[in-house]
Amino acid sequence: MSSRSMRLLAWCVLLALSSGLAGAEDVCDDGGPDAFFPTIEKVVYDPSSRAPLAFRHYNAEEEVCVKEDCRAMKDWLRFSVAFWHTIRGDGSDPFGSPTKSWPWEEGEMSAMARAKVRLRAIFEFLDKLGVEYWCFHDRDIAPEGQTLQETKANLDAIVEQAKELQEKHDKKLLWGTAQLFHHKRYINGAATSPDSRVYAYAAAMVAMAMDATKKLQGQNFVFWGGREGYQSLLNSDIKQELDQLGAFMSAAADYKEEIGFDGELLIEPKPQEPMKHQYDFDVATTANFLRMNNLEGKFKINVECNHATLSGHSCEHELRTASIQGLLGNVDINTGDPQTGWDTDQFLTDPVEATRLMLTILEQGGLGKGGLNFDAKLRRESVDVEDLFYAHISGMDAMARGLKQAAAIINDGR
């Protein structure tokens, strides 16, 4: 028996023991290197190609110089794939059921077995797309259990597999985060909940997610408080809720130091949705929150472009506002629809917009430990796995054009 077969057999035995409801047929099929995207070859740079599955502008190893600072294109851009949209996105919306039938969702199996299959899918996708980084929410990758202890055990098991897959595929975690908005316990917020039990539970979830991020050598940890806000001022004590949020973030910063996590802590602003008003409305509001709570130097900001436009600003405005305060740590690179008043999370494909964004990033010397995360999803009508590649390629090419054009503008000096 080959060493690979031995490893696979051991993996299957351990998985069967840890996933009691999963049958052998659920978890023991390694599937090989082309289990999920068998018709897709590794995407390569070919500027003369007319093929849709090729890069025309993104050349990972091409050197781009900004004045005297020369780096490979991949090191300026530091692209990341979002697990939630790419692997978990099913095309559903408030008015309709799922439209996508992904190969990693086929067959009957336990929640934990399914989680392990999904992990293999994203690493195959990263390999073929040629992207080095990925991002996740804790609930994207591991199911919630009946108890906090079971939830932790589920996450720990998945993190072990993710660590092995990162090493096998030579990939890295750009950032992790805790999903504190979907479960009904967060109906009135997580850090801003009036129920101390919910506050404590949310703190435990952040601790577990930060532990997971550290174990995977993640470079950042993100806070997006979708329920940290209000629907009506009539039943909201803003001062109390903001004080709670400040205490929560202070505790998170302390925990980072306690466990020795050397990544950046990032807050991701958004003005509304799902709440009518969110407390980290935009970059300026978030910067003021950090100052009021003596958190300067402990957090940076993750700017999402679609959130910027929802707040009435351009993404360029938000990047510059963060950058001049030393707060720009990461960009969720996407765009919205000017005719739509909600978060549409579209792929940014406009090279002019990309150039304006990259100017700010290059002028501050890059994003440090951050990167450009594709927090973007396929449209509901887009149902083929190939579409995942078309979408990411278009976004990567747009940002590569933006990088080269921004570098040329800076180097020209006029």
Short mmCIF file of C-alpha atoms in Angstrom, two decimals:
data_model
loop_
_atom_site.label_atom_id
_atom_site.label_comp_id
_atom_site.label_asym_id
_atom_site.label_seq_id
_atom_site.Cartn_x
_atom_site.Cartn_y
_atom_site.Cartn_z
CA MET A 1 0.00 0.00 0.00
CA SER A 2 1.38 3.42 -0.99
CA SER A 3 2.00 6.13 1.61
CA ARG A 4 -0.78 8.17 -0.01
CA SER A 5 -3.20 5.26 0.38
CA MET A 6 -2.15 4.82 4.00
CA ARG A 7 -2.82 8.49 4.69
CA LEU A 8 -6.19 8.28 2.96
CA LEU A 9 -7.19 5.16 4.91
CA ALA A 10 -6.18 6.78 8.20
CA TRP A 11 -8.11 9.92 7.28
CA CYS A 12 -11.23 7.88 6.49
CA VAL A 13 -11.05 5.92 9.76
CA LEU A 14 -10.61 9.07 11.83
CA LEU A 15 -13.41 10.79 9.96
CA ALA A 16 -15.77 7.87 10.46
CA LEU A 17 -15.05 7.95 14.20
CA SER A 18 -15.63 11.69 14.46
CA SER A 19 -18.73 11.77 12.24
CA GLY A 20 -20.90 9.02 13.61
CA LEU A 21 -23.81 9.68 11.25
CA ALA A 22 -21.67 9.63 8.12
CA GLY A 23 -21.40 6.42 6.14
CA ALA A 24 -18.15 5.33 4.51
CA GLU A 25 -19.48 6.34 1.13
CA ASP A 26 -19.87 9.89 2.42
CA VAL A 27 -16.30 10.57 3.38
CA CYS A 28 -13.78 8.05 2.08
CA ASP A 29 -13.70 9.01 -1.60
CA ASP A 30 -10.61 11.15 -2.06
CA GLY A 31 -11.80 12.04 -5.54
CA GLY A 32 -8.31 12.82 -6.82
CA PRO A 33 -6.99 16.22 -7.92
CA ASP A 34 -9.92 16.91 -10.26
CA ALA A 35 -12.83 15.80 -8.10
CA PHE A 36 -14.86 19.00 -8.37
CA PHE A 37 -13.62 20.84 -11.48
CA PRO A 38 -12.60 18.00 -13.83
CA THR A 39 -13.03 20.06 -17.01
CA ILE A 40 -10.94 23.01 -15.80
CA GLU A 41 -7.20 23.20 -16.39
CA LYS A 42 -4.96 25.41 -14.27
CA VAL A 43 -5.57 29.01 -15.34
CA VAL A 44 -2.43 30.55 -16.87
CA TYR A 45 -1.32 33.96 -18.09
CA ASP A 46 -1.71 34.24 -21.86
CA PRO A 47 -2.19 37.84 -22.98
CA SER A 48 -2.81 36.87 -26.60
CA SER A 49 -5.40 34.21 -25.80
CA ARG A 50 -9.07 34.51 -26.66
CA ALA A 51 -9.93 31.65 -24.31
CA PRO A 52 -12.15 32.70 -21.39
CA LEU A 53 -10.15 30.58 -18.92
CA ALA A 54 -6.91 32.54 -19.19
CA PHE A 55 -5.46 35.67 -17.62
CA ARG A 56 -4.75 38.51 -20.02
CA HIS A 57 -3.33 40.95 -17.46
CA TYR A 58 -2.66 39.07 -14.22
CA ASN A 59 0.81 37.54 -14.35
CA ALA A 60 1.54 36.39 -10.80
CA GLU A 61 5.35 36.55 -10.97
CA GLU A 62 5.65 39.70 -13.10
CA GLU A 63 7.64 42.36 -11.29
CA VAL A 64 5.88 45.68 -10.75
CA CYS A 65 7.93 48.58 -9.41
CA VAL A 66 6.53 51.57 -7.55
CA LYS A 67 9.49 53.93 -7.39
CA GLU A 68 12.19 51.76 -5.79
CA ASP A 69 9.77 49.19 -4.33
CA CYS A 70 9.66 46.20 -6.69
CA ARG A 71 7.47 43.20 -5.96
CA ALA A 72 5.81 40.36 -7.85
CA MET A 73 2.30 41.20 -8.95
CA LYS A 74 0.87 38.53 -6.64
CA ASP A 75 2.60 40.18 -3.66
CA TRP A 76 1.12 43.60 -4.38
CA LEU A 77 -2.39 42.20 -4.89
CA ARG A 78 -2.51 39.29 -2.41
CA PHE A 79 -5.77 37.93 -3.80
CA SER A 80 -8.06 35.85 -1.59
CA VAL A 81 -11.12 33.70 -2.31
CA ALA A 82 -14.13 33.98 0.01
CA PHE A 83 -15.33 30.58 1.20
CA TRP A 84 -18.89 31.81 1.85
CA HIS A 85 -19.67 33.08 -1.65
CA THR A 86 -17.55 30.65 -3.67
CA ILE A 87 -18.26 27.36 -1.92
CA ARG A 88 -21.39 28.06 0.13
CA GLY A 89 -23.17 30.41 -2.28
CA ASP A 90 -26.27 28.63 -3.56
CA GLY A 91 -28.07 31.36 -5.49
CA SER A 92 -30.92 31.75 -3.02
CA ASP A 93 -32.34 35.17 -2.23
CA PRO A 94 -35.23 36.51 -0.09
CA PHE A 95 -37.62 35.72 -2.93
CA GLY A 96 -36.37 32.37 -4.15
CA SER A 97 -34.82 29.02 -3.32
CA PRO A 98 -31.29 27.89 -4.26
CA THR A 99 -30.48 27.69 -7.96
CA LYS A 100 -27.02 26.11 -7.93
CA SER A 101 -26.18 22.40 -7.68
CA TRP A 102 -22.49 22.28 -6.86
CA PRO A 103 -20.67 18.92 -7.00
CA TRP A 104 -19.50 19.30 -3.39
CA GLU A 105 -23.14 19.43 -2.27
CA GLU A 106 -24.13 16.13 -3.92
CA GLY A 107 -25.20 13.03 -1.98
CA GLU A 108 -26.48 12.43 1.54
CA MET A 109 -23.99 12.75 4.39
CA SER A 110 -23.60 14.21 7.85
CA ALA A 111 -22.97 17.90 8.35
CA MET A 112 -19.36 17.25 9.36
CA ALA A 113 -18.70 14.99 6.39
CA ARG A 114 -20.14 17.67 4.11
CA ALA A 115 -17.90 20.29 5.72
CA LYS A 116 -14.82 18.20 4.94
CA VAL A 117 -15.87 17.78 1.31
CA ARG A 118 -16.38 21.52 0.94
CA LEU A 119 -12.88 22.16 2.26
CA ARG A 120 -11.37 19.94 -0.41
CA ALA A 121 -13.39 21.83 -3.02
CA ILE A 122 -11.99 25.25 -2.15
CA PHE A 123 -8.39 24.05 -2.19
CA GLU A 124 -8.88 22.49 -5.63
CA PHE A 125 -10.38 25.81 -6.74
CA LEU A 126 -7.44 27.79 -5.31
CA ASP A 127 -4.98 25.48 -7.06
CA LYS A 128 -6.59 25.81 -10.46
CA LEU A 129 -7.17 29.55 -10.18
CA GLY A 130 -3.65 30.18 -8.91
CA VAL A 131 -4.67 32.14 -5.80
CA GLU A 132 -2.63 31.86 -2.62
CA TYR A 133 -5.10 32.99 0.08
CA TRP A 134 -8.61 32.20 1.33
CA CYS A 135 -10.98 33.61 3.97
CA PHE A 136 -13.80 32.13 6.06
CA HIS A 137 -16.47 32.65 8.71
CA ASP A 138 -16.44 29.94 11.37
CA ARG A 139 -19.91 28.74 10.37
CA ASP A 140 -18.94 28.58 6.69
CA ILE A 141 -16.50 25.79 7.37
CA ALA A 142 -17.88 24.01 10.45
CA PRO A 143 -21.49 23.34 11.50
CA GLU A 144 -22.81 24.61 14.80
CA GLY A 145 -23.41 21.86 17.35
CA GLN A 146 -26.13 21.35 19.94
CA THR A 147 -23.82 22.75 22.63
CA LEU A 148 -20.92 25.18 22.72
CA GLN A 149 -18.60 22.24 23.40
CA GLU A 150 -19.84 20.39 20.31
CA THR A 151 -19.50 23.54 18.21
CA LYS A 152 -15.89 23.88 19.36
CA ALA A 153 -15.18 20.22 18.63
CA ASN A 154 -16.61 20.60 15.12
CA LEU A 155 -14.49 23.67 14.41
CA ASP A 156 -11.35 22.09 15.86
CA ALA A 157 -11.76 19.02 13.63
CA ILE A 158 -12.25 21.11 10.50
CA VAL A 159 -9.30 23.34 11.35
CA GLU A 160 -7.07 20.26 11.59
CA GLN A 161 -8.09 19.25 8.08
CA ALA A 162 -7.72 22.81 6.79
CA LYS A 163 -4.20 22.96 8.22
CA GLU A 164 -3.26 19.76 6.38
CA LEU A 165 -4.79 21.02 3.14
CA GLN A 166 -3.00 24.37 3.43
CA GLU A 167 0.32 22.57 3.77
CA LYS A 168 -0.46 20.13 0.96
CA HIS A 169 -1.55 22.85 -1.48
CA ASP A 170 0.85 25.58 -0.27
CA LYS A 171 -1.98 28.01 0.55
CA LYS A 172 -2.46 30.56 3.32
CA LEU A 173 -5.32 32.02 5.32
CA LEU A 174 -5.74 35.76 4.78
CA TRP A 175 -8.33 36.09 7.53
CA GLY A 176 -10.94 34.37 9.61
CA THR A 177 -14.00 35.73 11.39
CA ALA A 178 -16.88 34.68 13.63
CA GLN A 179 -20.39 34.72 12.17
CA LEU A 180 -22.37 36.65 14.78
CA PHE A 181 -25.47 37.55 12.78
CA HIS A 182 -27.22 34.50 11.32
CA HIS A 183 -28.40 32.50 14.36
CA LYS A 184 -31.62 33.64 16.03
CA ARG A 185 -29.76 34.22 19.32
CA TYR A 186 -28.38 37.39 17.70
CA ILE A 187 -31.82 38.83 17.00
CA ASN A 188 -30.92 41.93 19.07
CA GLY A 189 -27.22 41.92 18.35
CA ALA A 190 -24.20 40.03 19.64
CA ALA A 191 -21.84 42.47 21.35
CA THR A 192 -24.74 44.93 21.67
CA SER A 193 -27.36 42.43 22.82
CA PRO A 194 -29.31 43.37 25.98
CA ASP A 195 -29.01 39.71 27.05
CA SER A 196 -25.75 39.10 28.90
CA ARG A 197 -25.90 35.41 27.98
CA VAL A 198 -25.83 36.26 24.28
CA TYR A 199 -22.95 38.69 24.86
CA ALA A 200 -20.97 35.97 26.63
CA TYR A 201 -21.80 33.38 23.96
CA ALA A 202 -20.66 35.75 21.22
CA ALA A 203 -17.41 36.37 23.08
CA ALA A 204 -16.81 32.62 23.27
CA MET A 205 -17.44 32.29 19.53
CA VAL A 206 -14.92 35.05 18.78
CA ALA A 207 -12.35 33.38 21.02
CA MET A 208 -12.84 30.04 19.23
CA ALA A 209 -12.69 31.64 15.77
CA MET A 210 -9.56 33.62 16.68
CA ASP A 211 -7.96 30.44 18.02
CA ALA A 212 -8.78 28.74 14.71
CA THR A 213 -7.35 31.65 12.73
CA LYS A 214 -4.14 31.57 14.76
CA LYS A 215 -3.78 27.82 14.30
CA LEU A 216 -4.09 28.27 10.54
CA GLN A 217 -1.53 31.10 10.70
CA GLY A 218 -4.12 33.58 9.49
CA GLN A 219 -2.79 37.05 8.85
CA ASN A 220 -5.86 38.96 10.06
CA PHE A 221 -9.07 38.54 12.05
CA VAL A 222 -12.17 40.47 10.96
CA PHE A 223 -15.20 41.81 12.86
CA TRP A 224 -18.35 42.50 10.85
CA GLY A 225 -21.26 43.36 13.15
CA GLY A 226 -24.30 42.95 10.96
CA ARG A 227 -26.62 42.99 14.00
CA GLU A 228 -24.72 45.66 15.93
CA GLY A 229 -27.10 48.57 15.38
CA TYR A 230 -30.78 49.33 15.68
CA GLN A 231 -34.10 49.12 13.86
CA SER A 232 -35.75 51.84 15.96
CA LEU A 233 -34.47 54.49 18.35
CA LEU A 234 -37.64 54.08 20.42
CA ASN A 235 -36.33 50.90 22.03
CA SER A 236 -32.56 51.39 21.68
CA ASP A 237 -30.14 52.75 24.27
CA ILE A 238 -27.34 53.85 21.94
CA LYS A 239 -24.91 54.78 24.71
CA GLN A 240 -25.34 51.44 26.46
CA GLU A 241 -24.94 49.50 23.24
CA LEU A 242 -21.87 51.44 22.11
CA ASP A 243 -20.31 50.99 25.55
CA GLN A 244 -20.92 47.25 25.29
CA LEU A 245 -19.43 47.16 21.81
CA GLY A 246 -16.36 49.04 23.02
CA ALA A 247 -15.89 46.64 25.93
CA PHE A 248 -16.31 43.66 23.58
CA MET A 249 -13.66 44.95 21.18
CA SER A 250 -11.30 45.75 24.05
CA ALA A 251 -11.68 42.20 25.33
CA ALA A 252 -11.00 40.84 21.84
CA ALA A 253 -7.80 42.92 21.61
CA ASP A 254 -6.74 41.62 25.03
CA TYR A 255 -7.45 38.04 23.96
CA LYS A 256 -5.31 38.51 20.86
CA GLU A 257 -2.38 39.43 23.10
CA GLU A 258 -3.14 36.62 25.53
CA ILE A 259 -2.93 33.89 22.87
CA GLY A 260 -0.06 35.49 20.97
CA PHE A 261 -1.93 36.02 17.71
CA ASP A 262 0.32 38.24 15.59
CA GLY A 263 -2.22 39.09 12.89
CA GLU A 264 -4.12 42.34 12.50
CA LEU A 265 -7.58 42.87 13.98
CA LEU A 266 -9.87 44.48 11.40
CA ILE A 267 -13.31 46.09 11.65
CA GLU A 268 -15.44 46.07 8.51
CA PRO A 269 -17.83 49.06 8.31
CA LYS A 270 -21.30 48.91 6.78
CA PRO A 271 -24.08 51.50 7.10
CA GLN A 272 -27.10 49.20 7.23
CA GLU A 273 -28.48 45.80 6.19
CA PRO A 274 -29.69 43.81 7.96
CA MET A 275 -30.11 46.55 10.61
CA LYS A 276 -31.59 49.93 9.66
CA HIS A 277 -28.50 51.59 11.14
CA GLN A 278 -25.20 49.89 11.93
CA TYR A 279 -22.84 51.41 14.51
CA ASP A 280 -19.74 51.12 12.28
CA PHE A 281 -21.51 53.08 9.53
CA ASP A 282 -18.40 54.02 7.54
CA VAL A 283 -14.64 54.48 7.95
CA ALA A 284 -14.92 57.87 9.67
CA THR A 285 -17.49 56.56 12.16
CA THR A 286 -15.38 53.49 12.87
CA ALA A 287 -12.21 55.56 13.35
CA ASN A 288 -14.05 57.74 15.87
CA PHE A 289 -15.31 54.62 17.68
CA LEU A 290 -11.73 53.37 18.00
CA ARG A 291 -10.57 56.71 19.42
CA MET A 292 -13.44 56.92 21.90
CA ASN A 293 -12.62 53.46 23.22
CA ASN A 294 -8.83 53.86 23.36
CA LEU A 295 -8.42 51.20 20.68
CA GLU A 296 -6.11 53.15 18.39
CA GLY A 297 -3.23 50.98 17.29
CA LYS A 298 -5.14 47.80 18.13
CA PHE A 299 -7.45 47.66 15.11
CA LYS A 300 -7.34 48.54 11.45
CA ILE A 301 -10.18 48.65 8.94
CA ASN A 302 -11.33 46.24 6.25
CA VAL A 303 -13.04 48.36 3.59
CA GLU A 304 -15.67 46.61 1.48
CA CYS A 305 -16.35 48.57 -1.69
CA ASN A 306 -20.07 47.76 -1.85
CA HIS A 307 -20.46 48.86 1.78
CA ALA A 308 -18.75 52.13 0.86
CA THR A 309 -21.30 52.95 -1.82
CA LEU A 310 -24.18 51.96 0.46
CA SER A 311 -22.91 54.59 2.91
CA GLY A 312 -23.00 57.26 0.20
CA HIS A 313 -19.25 57.25 -0.45
CA SER A 314 -17.07 55.93 -3.23
CA CYS A 315 -14.77 53.04 -2.40
CA GLU A 316 -11.85 55.34 -3.21
CA HIS A 317 -13.10 57.81 -0.58
CA GLU A 318 -13.26 55.10 2.08
CA LEU A 319 -9.80 53.77 1.22
CA ARG A 320 -8.27 57.24 1.41
CA THR A 321 -10.09 58.10 4.63
CA ALA A 322 -8.71 54.93 6.21
CA SER A 323 -5.25 55.29 4.70
CA ILE A 324 -4.56 58.85 5.89
CA GLN A 325 -5.26 57.68 9.45
CA GLY A 326 -3.05 54.61 9.16
CA LEU A 327 -6.09 52.35 9.35
CA LEU A 328 -6.34 50.72 5.91
CA GLY A 329 -5.62 47.04 6.50
CA ASN A 330 -7.57 45.07 3.89
CA VAL A 331 -10.02 45.50 1.03
CA ASP A 332 -13.03 43.33 0.26
CA ILE A 333 -12.87 43.99 -3.44
CA ASN A 334 -16.34 44.06 -4.96
CA THR A 335 -18.87 46.52 -6.27
CA GLY A 336 -22.59 47.23 -6.12
CA ASP A 337 -25.30 48.27 -8.53
CA PRO A 338 -26.11 52.00 -8.48
CA GLN A 339 -29.75 51.18 -9.22
CA THR A 340 -29.98 48.78 -6.27
CA GLY A 341 -30.17 49.82 -2.63
CA TRP A 342 -28.70 46.71 -1.10
CA ASP A 343 -25.44 44.76 -0.92
CA THR A 344 -25.21 42.98 -4.29
CA ASP A 345 -21.57 41.84 -3.92
CA GLN A 346 -20.66 41.92 -7.61
CA PHE A 347 -17.17 41.31 -8.98
CA LEU A 348 -15.31 44.55 -9.67
CA THR A 349 -14.35 44.47 -13.36
CA ASP A 350 -13.87 48.18 -14.16
CA PRO A 351 -10.14 48.86 -14.73
CA VAL A 352 -10.61 52.61 -14.19
CA GLU A 353 -12.12 52.03 -10.75
CA ALA A 354 -9.40 49.46 -10.06
CA THR A 355 -6.72 52.04 -10.92
CA ARG A 356 -8.14 54.61 -8.53
CA LEU A 357 -8.26 52.06 -5.71
CA MET A 358 -4.76 50.77 -6.37
CA LEU A 359 -3.38 54.32 -6.29
CA THR A 360 -4.33 54.63 -2.63
CA ILE A 361 -3.01 51.16 -1.82
CA LEU A 362 0.32 51.75 -3.56
CA GLU A 363 0.75 55.23 -2.09
CA GLN A 364 0.67 53.71 1.40
CA GLY A 365 3.14 50.99 0.40
CA GLY A 366 0.66 48.13 0.02
CA LEU A 367 -1.69 46.48 2.48
CA GLY A 368 0.85 44.87 4.80
CA LYS A 369 -0.72 41.70 6.16
CA GLY A 370 -3.95 42.43 4.31
CA GLY A 371 -4.95 41.73 0.74
CA LEU A 372 -7.73 41.91 -1.81
CA ASN A 373 -10.48 39.48 -0.86
CA PHE A 374 -13.13 38.70 -3.46
CA ASP A 375 -16.21 39.17 -1.29
CA ALA A 376 -18.25 38.73 -4.45
CA LYS A 377 -20.74 36.20 -5.72
CA LEU A 378 -22.19 34.85 -8.92
CA ARG A 379 -25.58 36.08 -9.98
CA ARG A 380 -28.57 33.87 -9.21
CA GLU A 381 -28.87 32.94 -12.89
CA SER A 382 -25.24 31.78 -13.10
CA VAL A 383 -25.28 28.07 -12.30
CA ASP A 384 -22.22 26.41 -13.88
CA VAL A 385 -19.03 25.72 -11.92
CA GLU A 386 -17.04 27.25 -14.77
CA ASP A 387 -18.71 30.56 -13.95
CA LEU A 388 -16.80 30.68 -10.66
CA PHE A 389 -13.59 30.81 -12.68
CA TYR A 390 -14.86 33.32 -15.25
CA ALA A 391 -15.92 35.69 -12.46
CA HIS A 392 -12.67 35.52 -10.49
CA ILE A 393 -10.53 35.80 -13.63
CA SER A 394 -12.36 38.95 -14.67
CA GLY A 395 -11.85 40.48 -11.22
CA MET A 396 -8.18 39.50 -11.06
CA ASP A 397 -7.47 40.87 -14.53
CA ALA A 398 -9.21 44.16 -13.67
CA MET A 399 -7.16 44.62 -10.51
CA ALA A 400 -3.95 43.66 -12.33
CA ARG A 401 -4.65 46.36 -14.92
CA GLY A 402 -5.35 48.78 -12.09
CA LEU A 403 -2.07 47.87 -10.40
CA LYS A 404 0.01 48.45 -13.53
CA GLN A 405 -1.74 51.70 -14.39
CA ALA A 406 -1.51 53.04 -10.83
CA ALA A 407 2.20 52.18 -10.69
CA ALA A 408 2.75 53.99 -13.99
CA ILE A 409 0.95 57.09 -12.68
CA ILE A 410 3.03 57.17 -9.48
CA ASN A 411 6.29 56.51 -11.32
CA ASP A 412 5.55 59.23 -13.85
CA GLY A 413 5.12 61.71 -11.01
CA ARG A 414 2.93 64.16 -12.91
#
